[in-house]
Coordinates of C-alpha atoms and ligand atoms in Angstrom, one line a residue:
M23 CA 25.3 -120.9 143.0
I24 CA 24.0 -119.4 146.6
I25 CA 27.1 -117.8 148.5
L26 CA 26.2 -116.2 151.6
G27 CA 29.4 -113.7 152.6
L28 CA 29.5 -112.8 156.3
T29 CA 32.2 -110.5 158.2
A30 CA 34.3 -112.1 160.3
T31 CA 33.3 -111.0 163.7
I32 CA 36.3 -109.7 164.8
S33 CA 35.5 -106.5 162.3
W34 CA 34.2 -103.4 164.7
N35 CA 31.1 -103.5 162.0
T36 CA 29.1 -106.7 161.0
A37 CA 26.5 -107.7 157.8
A38 CA 26.1 -110.3 155.6
A39 CA 25.3 -110.4 151.7
L40 CA 24.3 -112.7 149.6
V41 CA 25.1 -114.0 145.8
Q42 CA 23.3 -116.1 143.6
D43 CA 25.1 -116.6 140.1
G44 CA 27.6 -114.1 140.7
R45 CA 25.0 -111.0 141.2
L46 CA 24.2 -109.8 144.3
V47 CA 20.7 -109.9 145.6
A48 CA 20.6 -108.8 149.5
A49 CA 23.0 -107.1 151.8
A50 CA 22.5 -105.4 155.0
E51 CA 24.3 -104.3 158.4
Q52 CA 23.9 -106.9 161.5
E53 CA 23.4 -103.1 163.3
R54 CA 20.2 -102.2 161.8
F55 CA 18.6 -105.2 163.4
N56 CA 19.6 -105.7 167.3
R57 CA 19.4 -101.6 167.5
I58 CA 23.5 -101.8 168.3
K59 CA 25.7 -99.1 166.6
Q60 CA 27.9 -101.0 164.1
A61 CA 27.1 -104.6 165.9
P62 CA 31.0 -105.0 167.1
R63 CA 32.1 -108.3 166.9
I64 CA 28.1 -109.5 167.3
P65 CA 28.0 -112.8 164.5
P66 CA 25.3 -111.3 161.4
V67 CA 22.8 -114.1 162.6
E68 CA 19.6 -111.5 161.7
A69 CA 21.3 -109.8 158.8
A70 CA 21.9 -113.3 157.3
E71 CA 18.4 -114.5 157.6
F72 CA 17.4 -111.6 156.3
C73 CA 19.2 -112.0 153.3
L74 CA 18.0 -115.8 152.6
Q75 CA 14.5 -115.1 153.5
S76 CA 14.4 -111.7 151.3
A77 CA 15.4 -113.8 148.0
G78 CA 13.4 -116.7 148.7
I79 CA 16.3 -119.0 149.7
D80 CA 16.1 -121.9 152.4
P81 CA 19.1 -122.0 153.9
A82 CA 19.4 -125.7 152.9
D83 CA 20.3 -124.5 149.5
V84 CA 23.4 -122.5 150.1
D85 CA 25.8 -123.6 148.4
C86 CA 28.9 -122.4 150.8
I87 CA 29.6 -119.3 153.2
A88 CA 32.5 -117.5 152.6
V89 CA 34.0 -115.1 155.4
G90 CA 35.8 -111.8 155.0
F91 CA 39.4 -112.8 157.2
A92 CA 41.4 -116.0 157.1
S93 CA 40.3 -118.5 158.4
P94 CA 41.1 -118.6 162.5
M95 CA 44.6 -121.1 162.0
R96 CA 45.4 -119.7 158.9
Y97 CA 45.5 -116.4 161.5
A98 CA 47.2 -117.3 164.3
L99 CA 50.3 -118.3 161.9
L100 CA 50.1 -115.6 159.9
R101 CA 49.7 -113.3 163.4
G102 CA 52.7 -115.8 164.5
L103 CA 55.3 -115.6 162.0
G104 CA 54.7 -111.9 161.9
T105 CA 55.5 -112.0 166.0
A106 CA 58.6 -113.6 165.3
R107 CA 59.6 -111.5 162.3
S108 CA 59.3 -108.7 165.3
L109 CA 63.0 -109.6 166.9
A110 CA 61.5 -107.3 169.6
G111 CA 59.1 -110.2 170.0
H112 CA 56.5 -107.5 172.4
D113 CA 53.9 -108.1 170.2
F114 CA 53.5 -111.2 171.3
L115 CA 51.4 -110.0 174.0
L116 CA 48.8 -108.5 171.9
T117 CA 49.0 -110.9 169.6
A118 CA 48.1 -113.9 171.5
P119 CA 44.8 -111.7 172.8
S120 CA 44.0 -110.8 169.2
V121 CA 44.3 -114.6 168.3
A122 CA 42.0 -116.4 171.5
E123 CA 39.7 -113.7 170.6
Y124 CA 39.0 -114.4 167.3
M125 CA 38.7 -118.1 167.6
I126 CA 35.7 -117.7 170.5
Q127 CA 34.4 -115.5 167.7
Q128 CA 34.5 -117.9 165.2
Y129 CA 33.3 -120.7 167.7
K130 CA 30.3 -118.1 168.5
L131 CA 29.4 -117.0 164.8
R132 CA 28.9 -120.8 163.8
Q133 CA 27.7 -121.8 166.7
R134 CA 24.9 -118.9 166.9
L135 CA 24.6 -118.9 162.9
F136 CA 23.7 -123.2 163.8
D137 CA 21.3 -122.6 165.9
A138 CA 19.5 -120.1 163.6
M139 CA 19.2 -121.8 160.5
P140 CA 20.7 -126.2 161.9
E141 CA 20.4 -126.7 158.1
L142 CA 24.1 -123.9 157.7
A143 CA 26.1 -126.8 159.4
S144 CA 26.9 -128.5 157.0
K145 CA 28.0 -125.8 155.0
K146 CA 31.5 -125.6 153.4
W147 CA 33.3 -122.3 154.8
V148 CA 35.8 -120.7 152.5
Y149 CA 37.7 -117.6 154.2
V150 CA 39.2 -115.2 152.0
P151 CA 41.3 -112.6 153.6
H152 CA 40.3 -109.5 154.6
H153 CA 42.2 -107.3 151.8
I154 CA 40.7 -109.8 149.3
A155 CA 37.6 -109.1 150.7
H156 CA 38.1 -105.2 150.4
A157 CA 39.4 -105.5 147.3
A158 CA 37.4 -107.3 145.7
S159 CA 34.3 -105.6 146.9
A160 CA 35.7 -103.0 145.4
Y161 CA 36.5 -104.3 142.0
R162 CA 34.5 -107.2 141.1
A163 CA 31.2 -104.1 142.0
S164 CA 32.9 -101.8 139.7
G165 CA 31.8 -103.0 136.0
F166 CA 35.6 -101.9 135.2
Q167 CA 38.2 -104.7 133.1
E168 CA 41.2 -103.3 134.2
T169 CA 42.2 -101.6 137.3
G170 CA 44.1 -100.2 139.8
V171 CA 42.9 -101.5 143.6
L172 CA 43.7 -99.1 146.6
V173 CA 42.8 -100.6 149.7
T174 CA 43.6 -99.2 153.2
D175 CA 41.7 -99.6 156.5
G176 CA 43.0 -99.4 160.1
N177 CA 44.2 -103.3 159.6
G178 CA 43.5 -106.6 158.0
E179 CA 45.5 -110.1 159.2
R180 CA 48.7 -108.1 159.9
D181 CA 48.2 -105.6 157.1
S182 CA 46.4 -102.2 156.4
T183 CA 47.1 -101.1 153.3
Q184 CA 46.6 -103.0 150.1
T185 CA 47.7 -101.7 146.4
G186 CA 46.8 -103.9 143.3
F187 CA 45.9 -104.1 139.6
A188 CA 42.4 -106.5 138.6
K189 CA 42.8 -106.9 134.9
N190 CA 39.6 -109.8 133.4
G191 CA 38.3 -110.4 136.9
E192 CA 42.3 -111.3 138.6
L193 CA 43.8 -109.6 141.3
T194 CA 47.6 -109.0 141.7
V195 CA 48.5 -107.2 144.6
L196 CA 51.3 -105.0 143.8
D197 CA 52.2 -103.9 147.7
S198 CA 51.0 -104.6 151.2
K199 CA 51.9 -102.5 154.4
A200 CA 52.0 -104.0 158.2
A201 CA 49.7 -103.0 160.9
D202 CA 51.8 -100.6 162.2
Q203 CA 51.8 -98.7 158.5
S204 CA 48.0 -98.2 159.3
L205 CA 46.3 -94.7 157.9
G206 CA 43.3 -96.3 159.6
G207 CA 44.9 -97.2 163.1
L208 CA 46.4 -93.0 161.7
Y209 CA 43.0 -91.4 161.9
S210 CA 40.8 -93.1 164.7
N211 CA 44.8 -92.2 166.5
T212 CA 43.6 -88.9 165.8
T213 CA 39.9 -88.9 166.6
S214 CA 40.6 -90.3 170.1
L215 CA 43.3 -87.6 170.8
L216 CA 40.9 -85.1 169.6
G217 CA 37.8 -86.6 172.4
F218 CA 36.8 -88.2 170.1
S219 CA 35.1 -91.7 169.7
R220 CA 37.8 -94.6 167.7
H221 CA 36.4 -96.6 165.3
I222 CA 32.5 -94.5 165.3
D223 CA 33.5 -90.8 164.9
E224 CA 36.3 -90.6 162.2
G225 CA 33.5 -88.4 159.6
K226 CA 34.2 -86.1 162.6
T227 CA 37.2 -85.5 162.7
M228 CA 37.5 -85.0 158.8
G229 CA 34.4 -82.6 159.5
L230 CA 36.4 -80.3 161.9
A231 CA 39.5 -80.6 159.4
A232 CA 37.7 -77.9 157.2
Y233 CA 37.6 -75.7 160.1
G234 CA 41.9 -75.2 160.7
T235 CA 44.7 -75.1 159.0
P236 CA 47.3 -78.4 158.8
K237 CA 50.0 -76.3 160.1
Y238 CA 51.7 -79.3 161.7
P239 CA 54.0 -80.5 159.3
L240 CA 53.9 -84.4 160.4
E241 CA 57.4 -85.0 158.7
A242 CA 57.7 -89.1 160.6
L243 CA 54.8 -90.0 158.1
R244 CA 56.9 -89.9 155.0
I245 CA 55.2 -89.8 151.4
H246 CA 58.0 -90.8 148.6
D247 CA 58.6 -92.9 145.6
G248 CA 54.0 -93.6 145.0
T249 CA 53.7 -94.6 148.6
Y250 CA 53.9 -93.6 152.2
T251 CA 55.7 -94.7 155.6
M252 CA 56.1 -93.6 159.0
P253 CA 58.6 -94.9 161.8
R254 CA 57.1 -98.1 163.6
S255 CA 56.0 -96.9 167.3
Y256 CA 55.0 -93.9 165.4
I257 CA 50.9 -94.4 165.4
R258 CA 51.1 -96.1 168.9
D259 CA 54.2 -93.6 170.4
G260 CA 55.4 -91.0 168.4
F261 CA 52.4 -89.5 166.5
W262 CA 50.8 -88.3 170.4
K263 CA 54.1 -86.3 171.3
D264 CA 53.4 -84.2 167.9
F265 CA 50.3 -82.9 169.2
P266 CA 50.0 -81.9 172.7
F267 CA 47.1 -80.2 172.8
Q268 CA 45.0 -83.5 173.8
R269 CA 41.2 -83.3 174.3
H270 CA 38.8 -85.5 176.6
K271 CA 35.2 -85.3 175.7
G272 CA 32.8 -82.5 176.4
D273 CA 36.3 -80.1 176.6
E274 CA 35.9 -77.1 174.2
I275 CA 36.8 -77.8 170.9
T276 CA 39.7 -75.1 169.9
Q277 CA 41.5 -73.4 167.2
E278 CA 44.7 -75.8 168.3
H279 CA 42.1 -79.1 168.2
K280 CA 41.0 -78.1 164.1
D281 CA 44.4 -77.5 162.9
F282 CA 45.7 -80.5 163.9
A283 CA 42.5 -82.1 162.6
A284 CA 43.2 -80.5 159.3
S285 CA 46.8 -81.1 159.5
V286 CA 46.5 -84.8 160.0
Q287 CA 43.4 -84.6 156.7
H288 CA 46.2 -83.2 154.3
R289 CA 49.2 -85.9 155.1
L290 CA 45.9 -88.8 154.5
E291 CA 44.8 -86.8 151.1
E292 CA 48.7 -86.9 150.3
A293 CA 49.3 -90.1 151.3
G294 CA 46.2 -91.6 149.2
I295 CA 47.4 -89.4 146.1
A296 CA 50.8 -91.1 146.3
L297 CA 49.2 -94.6 146.7
A298 CA 47.4 -94.2 143.2
Q299 CA 50.3 -92.6 141.4
G300 CA 52.1 -95.5 142.8
I301 CA 49.5 -97.6 141.6
H302 CA 49.1 -95.7 137.7
N303 CA 53.3 -95.5 137.5
R304 CA 52.8 -99.0 137.9
T305 CA 50.5 -100.2 135.6
G306 CA 49.4 -97.3 133.2
Y307 CA 45.6 -97.9 134.6
R308 CA 43.8 -94.7 134.2
R309 CA 41.1 -96.4 137.0
L310 CA 41.0 -97.1 140.1
A311 CA 38.3 -98.8 142.6
L312 CA 38.5 -98.4 146.5
A313 CA 38.0 -100.2 149.1
G314 CA 38.3 -100.3 153.4
G315 CA 37.2 -97.6 156.3
V316 CA 40.0 -95.2 155.3
V317 CA 37.3 -94.5 151.6
L318 CA 34.7 -93.5 153.7
N319 CA 37.2 -90.5 154.0
C320 CA 35.5 -88.7 151.0
D321 CA 37.8 -85.6 151.3
M322 CA 40.9 -87.9 150.3
N323 CA 39.0 -89.8 147.6
A324 CA 37.9 -86.5 145.6
K325 CA 41.8 -85.4 145.9
I326 CA 42.4 -88.8 144.0
L327 CA 40.2 -88.4 141.3
Q328 CA 41.4 -84.9 141.0
Q329 CA 44.7 -86.1 140.2
D330 CA 45.3 -86.1 135.8
F331 CA 46.0 -89.8 135.8
V332 CA 42.7 -90.5 137.3
D333 CA 40.0 -90.8 134.7
D334 CA 37.3 -92.9 136.5
I335 CA 37.0 -94.1 140.6
Y336 CA 34.8 -96.9 141.8
I337 CA 34.2 -96.3 145.8
Q338 CA 32.0 -99.8 147.7
P339 CA 29.7 -98.0 149.6
A340 CA 30.1 -100.6 152.3
A341 CA 33.9 -99.1 152.0
H342 CA 33.5 -100.4 156.1
D343 CA 33.9 -104.4 157.3
A344 CA 30.4 -104.6 156.6
G345 CA 31.9 -104.5 153.0
T346 CA 33.9 -107.8 153.2
A347 CA 30.9 -109.5 153.6
I348 CA 29.5 -108.7 149.7
G349 CA 33.7 -108.8 148.9
A350 CA 34.0 -112.2 150.1
A351 CA 31.4 -113.8 149.0
L352 CA 31.4 -112.1 145.1
E353 CA 35.2 -113.3 145.1
V354 CA 34.1 -117.1 146.0
A355 CA 31.7 -116.6 143.1
A356 CA 34.6 -116.6 140.9
Q357 CA 36.8 -119.4 142.8
L358 CA 34.2 -120.7 141.5
G359 CA 33.6 -120.3 138.1
E360 CA 30.1 -118.1 137.7
P361 CA 29.9 -115.5 135.8
G362 CA 31.5 -112.1 136.0
G363 CA 29.9 -108.1 135.0
F364 CA 28.3 -107.2 138.1
V365 CA 27.7 -103.9 138.5
M366 CA 26.8 -102.8 142.3
D367 CA 25.7 -99.3 141.1
H368 CA 23.3 -98.9 144.2
A369 CA 23.2 -99.6 147.8
Y370 CA 19.7 -100.6 148.4
W371 CA 20.1 -103.9 148.9
G372 CA 18.4 -104.0 152.3
P373 CA 14.8 -105.0 153.7
E374 CA 12.0 -102.9 152.4
Y375 CA 8.2 -103.4 153.7
S376 CA 4.9 -104.0 151.3
A377 CA 2.7 -100.8 152.3
A378 CA -0.2 -103.3 153.4
E379 CA 2.9 -104.4 156.4
I380 CA 3.6 -99.9 157.0
Q381 CA -0.5 -99.5 156.9
A382 CA -0.7 -102.3 159.6
T383 CA 2.3 -100.5 161.6
L384 CA 1.1 -97.4 161.2
D385 CA -2.5 -98.6 162.3
E386 CA -1.8 -100.7 165.0
T387 CA 0.1 -98.0 166.4
K388 CA -2.8 -95.8 166.0
V389 CA -0.6 -93.1 164.3
P390 CA -3.0 -90.8 162.4
Y391 CA -1.8 -90.8 158.9
E392 CA -3.0 -89.5 155.3
K393 CA -2.9 -91.2 151.9
P394 CA -2.0 -88.5 149.4
R395 CA -2.5 -89.0 146.1
D396 CA 1.2 -88.5 145.4
I397 CA 4.0 -89.0 147.4
E398 CA 6.3 -87.5 145.9
Q399 CA 4.5 -83.7 145.5
A400 CA 3.4 -84.3 148.8
T401 CA 6.6 -84.7 150.1
A402 CA 8.2 -82.0 148.0
D403 CA 6.0 -79.6 149.1
L404 CA 6.3 -80.2 152.5
L405 CA 9.8 -79.9 152.0
S406 CA 9.6 -76.4 150.5
K407 CA 6.8 -75.3 153.2
G408 CA 10.8 -75.6 155.8
L409 CA 9.6 -78.5 157.1
I410 CA 11.8 -81.2 158.5
L411 CA 10.9 -85.2 157.0
G412 CA 12.0 -87.8 157.4
W413 CA 11.8 -90.6 154.0
F414 CA 11.4 -94.3 154.5
Q415 CA 10.9 -95.5 151.2
G416 CA 11.9 -98.6 149.2
R417 CA 15.0 -101.3 150.5
M418 CA 17.6 -99.9 153.4
E419 CA 20.6 -98.8 151.8
I420 CA 23.7 -100.7 152.9
G421 CA 26.8 -98.9 154.6
P422 CA 26.7 -95.4 156.8
R423 CA 25.2 -93.4 154.3
A424 CA 21.6 -92.9 153.6
L425 CA 21.4 -92.2 149.9
G426 CA 17.2 -91.7 150.0
G427 CA 16.0 -95.3 151.4
R428 CA 15.9 -93.8 154.9
S429 CA 17.4 -90.4 155.7
I430 CA 16.2 -87.5 157.0
L431 CA 15.6 -84.4 154.9
A432 CA 15.3 -80.3 154.5
N433 CA 15.1 -77.6 152.4
P434 CA 18.7 -76.8 151.1
G435 CA 18.0 -73.4 150.3
M436 CA 16.9 -72.7 153.5
A437 CA 20.5 -71.6 155.2
E438 CA 19.5 -72.2 159.1
M439 CA 18.4 -75.8 158.1
K440 CA 21.3 -77.2 159.0
D441 CA 21.1 -75.9 162.9
R442 CA 17.4 -76.6 163.1
V443 CA 18.4 -79.9 161.7
N444 CA 22.0 -80.5 164.2
A445 CA 20.2 -79.6 167.2
E446 CA 16.2 -80.5 167.3
V447 CA 16.5 -83.8 165.0
K448 CA 20.2 -85.0 164.9
H449 CA 21.1 -83.8 168.7
R450 CA 24.5 -82.8 167.5
E451 CA 27.6 -80.6 167.7
G452 CA 25.7 -77.2 165.3
W453 CA 29.6 -77.5 163.1
R454 CA 29.3 -81.1 161.7
P455 CA 27.4 -80.3 157.7
F456 CA 24.8 -82.5 155.9
A457 CA 24.6 -83.1 152.7
P458 CA 22.6 -82.8 148.9
S459 CA 21.1 -85.3 147.3
M460 CA 20.6 -84.1 143.7
L461 CA 19.7 -84.9 140.2
A462 CA 22.7 -86.5 138.5
E463 CA 22.0 -84.0 135.2
S464 CA 21.8 -80.8 137.7
A465 CA 25.7 -81.9 139.2
D466 CA 27.3 -80.4 137.2
D467 CA 25.4 -76.8 136.7
L468 CA 25.6 -77.0 140.8
V469 CA 29.7 -78.0 141.2
E470 CA 33.1 -78.2 139.8
N471 CA 34.3 -80.9 138.5
S472 CA 30.7 -82.8 138.5
Y473 CA 31.7 -86.8 138.9
P474 CA 29.2 -89.2 139.4
S475 CA 28.6 -89.5 143.2
P476 CA 26.1 -92.7 143.5
F477 CA 27.5 -93.1 147.3
M478 CA 28.4 -89.1 148.7
L479 CA 31.6 -90.4 149.0
L480 CA 33.0 -87.7 146.9
T481 CA 33.6 -84.0 147.9
F482 CA 32.8 -81.2 145.3
T483 CA 33.3 -77.6 145.7
V484 CA 29.8 -76.4 144.9
R485 CA 30.0 -73.3 141.9
K486 CA 29.3 -69.7 142.9
E487 CA 26.0 -68.8 141.6
W488 CA 24.9 -71.6 144.0
R489 CA 26.2 -71.8 147.1
E490 CA 23.0 -69.7 148.3
R491 CA 20.6 -72.4 147.7
L492 CA 22.4 -75.0 148.8
A493 CA 23.6 -72.7 152.5
A494 CA 22.1 -76.1 153.9
A495 CA 23.9 -78.7 152.9
T496 CA 27.3 -77.0 151.5
H497 CA 30.4 -77.2 154.7
I498 CA 32.1 -73.7 156.2
D499 CA 35.3 -74.9 153.0
H500 CA 31.9 -74.4 149.7
T501 CA 32.6 -77.8 149.4
V502 CA 29.5 -80.3 149.3
R503 CA 29.3 -84.3 150.0
S504 CA 27.1 -84.7 147.2
Q505 CA 24.7 -87.9 146.1
T506 CA 24.0 -87.6 142.4
V507 CA 20.5 -89.7 142.5
T508 CA 19.2 -91.0 138.9
R509 CA 15.3 -92.1 138.2
D510 CA 17.0 -95.4 137.4
T511 CA 18.6 -96.6 140.5
N512 CA 16.0 -95.0 143.0
S513 CA 12.6 -93.7 140.6
R514 CA 10.5 -92.2 144.2
F515 CA 13.7 -90.4 145.7
Y516 CA 14.3 -88.9 142.0
G517 CA 10.9 -88.1 141.3
M518 CA 10.3 -86.3 145.0
I519 CA 13.2 -84.4 144.1
E520 CA 12.3 -83.4 140.6
K521 CA 9.1 -81.8 142.3
F522 CA 10.9 -79.9 144.5
R523 CA 13.2 -77.9 141.7
D524 CA 9.6 -77.5 139.8
L525 CA 8.3 -75.8 143.0
T526 CA 12.0 -74.4 144.2
G527 CA 14.2 -74.2 141.1
I528 CA 16.9 -75.9 143.4
P529 CA 17.2 -79.2 142.0
A530 CA 18.8 -81.2 145.0
V531 CA 17.5 -81.6 149.0
M532 CA 18.9 -81.6 151.7
N533 CA 20.2 -85.3 153.1
T534 CA 21.2 -86.7 156.2
S535 CA 20.7 -90.2 158.2
F536 CA 17.1 -90.7 159.5
N537 CA 18.5 -91.7 163.0
D538 CA 19.0 -89.8 166.3
R539 CA 23.3 -89.5 167.7
G540 CA 24.3 -92.4 168.7
E541 CA 21.6 -94.8 166.7
P542 CA 22.0 -96.4 163.8
I543 CA 20.1 -96.0 160.7
V544 CA 16.0 -96.9 160.9
M545 CA 15.5 -100.0 159.3
S546 CA 12.0 -100.7 160.3
P547 CA 8.4 -98.8 159.7
R548 CA 8.2 -99.7 163.9
D549 CA 12.3 -98.1 164.1
A550 CA 11.0 -95.0 161.6
L551 CA 8.5 -94.0 163.3
R552 CA 10.4 -94.7 167.0
T553 CA 13.0 -92.0 166.0
F554 CA 9.8 -89.5 164.0
F555 CA 8.5 -89.2 167.5
S556 CA 11.6 -89.2 169.8
T557 CA 13.1 -86.3 167.6
G558 CA 12.0 -82.6 166.2
L559 CA 11.2 -84.0 163.0
D560 CA 8.3 -82.5 161.7
A561 CA 6.6 -85.0 159.0
L562 CA 7.1 -88.6 157.6
A563 CA 6.9 -89.7 154.4
I564 CA 7.1 -93.6 154.8
G565 CA 5.5 -95.7 151.3
D566 CA 2.9 -94.3 150.5
F567 CA 2.0 -92.5 153.7
V568 CA 2.3 -89.2 155.0
V569 CA 2.4 -89.0 159.5
R570 CA 2.9 -85.2 160.5
K571 CA 3.2 -83.9 164.0
K572 CA 1.0 -80.8 164.7
T573 CA 3.6 -78.4 164.2
P574 CA 2.7 -76.3 160.9
A575 CA 5.1 -75.0 158.0
P576 CA 6.9 -71.8 159.0
D577 CA 4.5 -70.5 155.7
E578 CA 1.4 -72.5 156.5
Ligands
LIG604 FE1 38.8 -104.4 157.0

């Protein structure tokens, strides 16, 4: 059975996914195709076309289309009921435009999809509630038979945080919190208050938190009995009164801003731990599957994993709304009786390009290139010498992290690389940290309390003896948002890191996403060349080929 999963176009980031016989076969975010960061509220039509083409499936053979949000009618009903329940009724002013916009967006999605693939017009559409889709993207991909489930994001139809548990493919919801209790909303408002862009720059808030002290108590966010609560108007009004130092874009970042970021981060972590504790208390389960945009917060995830009642954790790599395309498709597949057991143990579900396609682009653009005998060795050599490389290999990743498919790499043992890559390549603030991708077998040597981290969604403290050799990829608080790389899931990336280790003694490379500031991660060879030539990248390892600029390596 073939199920095409889509995010609803009410989402801030849109994507498509394809599930065949209960297993994911392709997934990609729309932003990579139209080159608009996150593709907010843009129908994921090109992403859907890619999914079908890459799997060799004719649109006529699709069995049904699964969407990670309630149907427009049900959404109108849910929002209407919510408004009616609110005696003040003032939410109606927010509800009516929101419902109208969703209806228009869904209409637009259908029209654009049917224009591109008319055969889809006759297919059945199944709408999966937003938080059920998020939940399914985690527990149906985790390989866990029995697990606690935590979903937390900005908001879905009406809810913002959902706890539950899954047993043998059946989800039971324990608790849902309304949109006005949104941890995602709280964090996005913090991001905005700190002068960054909400829905985009939440990672900056988390990065900044490490430079501050959590001295603002934020007591209105009450944490108790395995959950949290906050006053109904807190996110909208009260929260702003707790912090009188609003920063505007371009203003200097003061210690107050850093302390406030640290305070909100600290409270978020406490809320996340409380929710996990609440699930454990009610189920006894020591496993957790996580999804929703808030769980892109790797510091919170790490704190949850550190609790003595949590043995195992699975975090959906596309934890934001893009992942609801995957979750909706997996959920509908399960409802239709398709086999379970799928484990999403890697994120490489996007487009890939053959050696011939890559070479054709290099020839067409008249770029001089070499074809070394061993691309892994050639890359490791250049990295060890201090060059900053673009790394374009295999299938593109789904999710906001580059994981060795479309990455920018550097030598983590050269401390100056952090400033150089921030200034010359990524054109971003000097305080932003980078991450290391390390051989999975070496993780225990490098960090404390190591745990598999294939999606770069957990942080760990670097062991003292490795701090210098991982200096460029370590945050100010000695933590790393590391990726553990296995040969099974990305043999070329793994092999290259092995060769880099043989040259330098460091079993890790510094890894950041292959994009310039404000742009989506590159998808195609042409995107890679455009970013290569418009930034300070020194070399590009693309498929079997190496492209170099005239910059010599520091020791050449
Ligand atoms: Fe969401």
